[in-house]
Short mmCIF file of C-alpha atoms in Angstrom, two decimals:
data_model
loop_
_atom_site.label_atom_id
_atom_site.label_comp_id
_atom_site.label_asym_id
_atom_site.label_seq_id
_atom_site.Cartn_x
_atom_site.Cartn_y
_atom_site.Cartn_z
CA UNK A 1 -99.01 167.11 158.17
CA UNK A 2 -96.79 167.35 154.79
CA UNK A 3 -95.72 170.46 155.65
CA UNK A 4 -94.78 169.81 158.75
CA UNK A 5 -92.78 167.06 158.03
CA UNK A 6 -91.55 168.87 155.32
CA UNK A 7 -90.65 171.65 157.83
CA UNK A 8 -88.88 169.02 160.20
CA UNK A 9 -86.75 167.75 157.92
CA UNK A 10 -85.30 171.56 156.79
CA UNK A 11 -85.32 172.92 160.10
CA UNK A 12 -81.17 173.07 161.36
CA UNK A 13 -81.54 174.34 164.53
CA UNK A 14 -80.29 171.12 167.27
CA UNK A 15 -79.65 171.17 170.30
CA UNK A 16 -75.74 170.57 171.28
CA UNK A 17 -76.01 168.98 174.93
CA UNK A 18 -78.76 166.35 173.18
CA UNK A 19 -76.37 165.85 170.51
CA UNK A 20 -73.88 165.11 172.69
CA UNK A 21 -75.85 163.05 175.24
CA UNK A 22 -76.67 160.77 172.41
CA UNK A 23 -73.82 160.73 171.01
CA UNK A 24 -70.28 160.56 173.03
CA UNK A 25 -71.67 156.51 174.32
CA UNK A 26 -71.05 155.46 170.75
CA UNK A 27 -67.91 157.50 169.81
CA UNK A 28 -67.31 155.72 174.00
CA UNK A 29 -68.54 152.27 173.02
CA UNK A 30 -66.54 152.58 169.65
CA UNK A 31 -63.51 153.63 171.41
CA UNK A 32 -62.86 151.30 173.52
CA UNK A 33 -63.47 148.23 171.20
CA UNK A 34 -61.23 149.16 168.94
CA UNK A 35 -58.50 149.02 171.71
CA UNK A 36 -59.97 145.42 172.79
CA UNK A 37 -60.06 144.13 169.71
CA UNK A 38 -56.56 145.52 168.61
CA UNK A 39 -55.15 144.29 171.55
CA UNK A 40 -57.11 141.09 171.01
CA UNK A 41 -55.01 141.02 167.62
CA UNK A 42 -52.16 141.98 169.11
CA UNK A 43 -52.05 139.18 172.05
CA UNK A 44 -52.55 136.44 169.15
CA UNK A 45 -49.81 137.54 166.97
CA UNK A 46 -47.11 137.75 169.36
CA UNK A 47 -48.34 134.45 170.69
CA UNK A 48 -47.76 132.96 166.92
CA UNK A 49 -44.56 134.29 167.22
CA UNK A 50 -43.32 133.28 170.90
CA UNK A 51 -44.43 129.20 169.07
CA UNK A 52 -42.49 130.30 166.71
CA UNK A 53 -39.46 131.04 168.78
CA UNK A 54 -39.74 127.67 170.92
CA UNK A 55 -39.56 126.11 167.22
CA UNK A 56 -36.87 127.35 166.09
CA UNK A 57 -34.80 126.99 169.28
CA UNK A 58 -35.85 123.28 169.70
CA UNK A 59 -35.74 122.74 165.77
CA UNK A 60 -32.02 124.06 166.79
CA UNK A 61 -31.08 121.30 169.58
CA UNK A 62 -27.64 118.40 168.54
CA UNK A 63 -28.11 117.49 171.86
CA UNK A 64 -30.22 115.80 174.77
CA UNK A 65 -33.16 117.64 175.79
CA UNK A 66 -35.10 116.70 178.70
CA UNK A 67 -38.85 117.89 180.48
CA UNK A 68 -37.30 120.51 182.71
CA UNK A 69 -36.03 122.51 179.55
CA UNK A 70 -39.36 122.01 178.24
CA UNK A 71 -40.78 123.54 181.36
CA UNK A 72 -37.81 126.28 180.70
CA UNK A 73 -39.07 127.46 176.94
CA UNK A 74 -42.96 127.10 178.62
CA UNK A 75 -41.26 130.36 181.02
CA UNK A 76 -39.55 132.05 177.89
CA UNK A 77 -42.69 131.51 176.22
CA UNK A 78 -44.34 133.39 178.56
CA UNK A 79 -41.79 136.26 178.85
CA UNK A 80 -42.64 136.78 174.89
CA UNK A 81 -46.63 136.81 175.71
CA UNK A 82 -46.29 139.28 178.73
CA UNK A 83 -48.32 136.35 180.18
CA UNK A 84 -47.98 135.79 183.67
CA UNK A 85 -50.15 132.55 184.22
CA UNK A 86 -51.97 130.24 182.43
CA UNK A 87 -50.24 130.00 178.80
CA UNK A 88 -49.03 126.30 178.62
CA UNK A 89 -46.93 124.35 176.15
CA UNK A 90 -46.26 120.63 174.73
CA UNK A 91 -43.76 119.18 172.81
CA UNK A 92 -43.68 115.76 171.35
CA UNK A 93 -41.36 114.06 168.97
CA UNK A 94 -43.12 112.10 166.06
CA UNK A 95 -42.20 109.72 163.94
CA UNK A 96 -42.98 108.54 160.52
CA UNK A 97 -43.79 105.26 160.15
CA UNK A 98 -45.29 102.41 157.53
CA UNK A 99 -48.62 102.14 159.03
CA UNK A 100 -49.59 105.17 160.72
CA UNK A 101 -47.23 107.65 163.42
CA UNK A 102 -45.20 106.66 166.34
CA UNK A 103 -45.44 109.46 169.18
CA UNK A 104 -41.17 108.81 169.98
CA UNK A 105 -41.94 111.16 173.40
CA UNK A 106 -44.02 114.11 174.48
CA UNK A 107 -43.99 116.74 177.06
CA UNK A 108 -46.81 118.99 178.56
CA UNK A 109 -46.60 122.02 180.86
CA UNK A 110 -48.96 123.49 182.89
CA UNK A 111 -51.52 120.95 183.19
CA UNK A 112 -51.46 120.21 180.20
CA UNK A 113 -51.09 116.40 179.29
CA UNK A 114 -48.66 114.77 176.64
CA UNK A 115 -50.01 113.66 173.51
CA UNK A 116 -51.41 110.78 173.08
CA UNK A 117 -52.35 108.40 169.92
CA UNK A 118 -56.36 109.05 170.70
CA UNK A 119 -55.63 112.48 170.41
CA UNK A 120 -54.37 112.10 166.89
CA UNK A 121 -57.05 112.23 164.67
CA UNK A 122 -57.66 115.82 165.84
CA UNK A 123 -54.89 117.37 163.64
CA UNK A 124 -53.85 114.49 161.55
CA UNK A 125 -54.70 116.71 158.42
CA UNK A 126 -52.71 119.33 159.48
CA UNK A 127 -49.40 117.33 159.30
CA UNK A 128 -47.09 117.13 156.58
CA UNK A 129 -46.24 114.63 154.24
CA UNK A 130 -43.23 112.47 155.93
CA UNK A 131 -40.79 110.30 154.19
CA UNK A 132 -40.66 107.26 156.08
CA UNK A 133 -38.80 107.22 158.72
CA UNK A 134 -38.67 110.65 159.11
CA UNK A 135 -39.23 113.01 162.17
CA UNK A 136 -40.94 115.72 163.16
CA UNK A 137 -40.56 118.55 166.12
CA UNK A 138 -44.99 119.17 166.65
CA UNK A 139 -44.70 122.48 168.84
CA UNK A 140 -48.68 123.64 170.61
CA UNK A 141 -49.15 126.52 172.49
CA UNK A 142 -51.95 127.27 174.46
CA UNK A 143 -52.52 131.46 175.66
CA UNK A 144 -55.77 132.62 176.87
CA UNK A 145 -56.81 135.98 176.48
CA UNK A 146 -59.35 138.25 178.64
CA UNK A 147 -60.12 141.35 177.19
CA UNK A 148 -60.17 144.32 179.68
CA UNK A 149 -63.09 145.48 179.05
CA UNK A 150 -66.69 143.79 177.69
CA UNK A 151 -67.05 145.22 174.02
CA UNK A 152 -68.69 142.81 171.97
CA UNK A 153 -65.08 139.46 172.66
CA UNK A 154 -65.56 137.05 175.00
CA UNK A 155 -62.87 135.48 177.43
CA UNK A 156 -60.97 132.80 175.23
CA UNK A 157 -57.65 130.81 174.60
CA UNK A 158 -55.63 130.94 171.32
CA UNK A 159 -54.19 127.89 170.04
CA UNK A 160 -51.14 127.73 168.18
CA UNK A 161 -50.18 124.21 166.20
CA UNK A 162 -46.14 124.53 164.11
CA UNK A 163 -44.55 121.66 163.08
CA UNK A 164 -39.83 121.67 162.56
CA UNK A 165 -37.84 119.22 161.06
CA UNK A 166 -35.15 119.59 163.66
CA UNK A 167 -32.42 120.88 161.29
CA UNK A 168 -28.91 119.36 162.97
CA UNK A 169 -29.36 116.06 163.86
CA UNK A 170 -31.36 113.11 162.91
CA UNK A 171 -33.78 113.13 166.34
CA UNK A 172 -34.22 115.32 169.41
CA UNK A 173 -33.15 112.75 172.03
CA UNK A 174 -35.58 113.57 174.77
CA UNK A 175 -34.89 112.69 179.23
CA UNK A 176 -38.10 112.11 181.40
CA UNK A 177 -36.79 114.03 184.09
CA UNK A 178 -40.34 115.53 185.69
CA UNK A 179 -43.35 114.22 185.74
CA UNK A 180 -46.56 114.38 182.59
CA UNK A 181 -44.00 113.12 180.18
CA UNK A 182 -43.68 110.25 177.00
CA UNK A 183 -40.85 108.37 175.89
CA UNK A 184 -41.62 105.48 173.70
CA UNK A 185 -40.55 102.41 175.18
CA UNK A 186 -41.98 99.59 172.41
CA UNK A 187 -43.97 97.43 175.17
CA UNK A 188 -46.60 95.78 174.12
CA UNK A 189 -49.14 94.79 171.41
CA UNK A 190 -51.04 97.97 170.53
CA UNK A 191 -53.77 99.69 172.27
CA UNK A 192 -54.23 103.52 171.89
CA UNK A 193 -50.94 104.06 175.15
CA UNK A 194 -48.05 102.49 173.42
CA UNK A 195 -47.84 105.79 171.32
CA UNK A 196 -48.16 104.08 167.43
CA UNK A 197 -51.57 105.97 165.44
CA UNK A 198 -52.45 103.35 162.78
CA UNK A 199 -54.07 104.75 159.45
CA UNK A 200 -54.30 101.38 157.55
CA UNK A 201 -52.41 101.68 155.05
CA UNK A 202 -50.89 98.75 153.26
CA UNK A 203 -48.18 97.86 155.64
CA UNK A 204 -49.57 98.74 158.68
CA UNK A 205 -51.76 96.87 161.38
CA UNK A 206 -54.48 94.61 161.39
CA UNK A 207 -57.36 96.79 160.62
CA UNK A 208 -59.99 94.49 163.18
CA UNK A 209 -57.09 94.60 165.39
CA UNK A 210 -56.63 98.55 165.66
CA UNK A 211 -57.89 100.37 169.53
CA UNK A 212 -60.45 102.31 168.96
CA UNK A 213 -59.72 106.08 168.43
CA UNK A 214 -62.62 107.95 169.75
CA UNK A 215 -62.43 106.45 172.91
CA UNK A 216 -60.33 108.61 175.89
CA UNK A 217 -57.78 106.57 176.77
CA UNK A 218 -58.17 107.59 180.25
#
């Protein structure tokens, strides 16, 4: 038995056709998988750069911006990412106040809802430290990616989140000329729908009357 195993181990004879049947499918899968993963990385990298480009445009605004302007920027994002359907953009302006944050205005494109106070717990840790009275623009992009081949990577959505300050003005004024926009109007007691997110800091609202931020206001 040992002699047969030793002989088999030292035998260098082979069949090219048989080896090809075994190796070619593996090589084909590796080639396709390399293309799929590289393409996903390219799309993700492009979505990040496109998000920064949109944020840079918004940060330079010194005059009023409208909902329709943001819809136009969503088209720019689609063009930069070479995505014709499924992508979306949401832009919001946030003010830091005693006790929390206020949403000055917000607009979502392509079916994305405008940002609500109840959404803050999902990204509050990603907001940079702000001085009281300071404002920032929060830009979110959503880009679906569907691999050309099924090679170990499923359909997914690339979500990018970035913040920037207005460069040349204290704030970016906003006019809601389309649906799916929110504009702060200082109307009524805090309910979670009025654009305030309270952090219960010193000087903030009474914790006993704070809205339940874990409940969907819709």
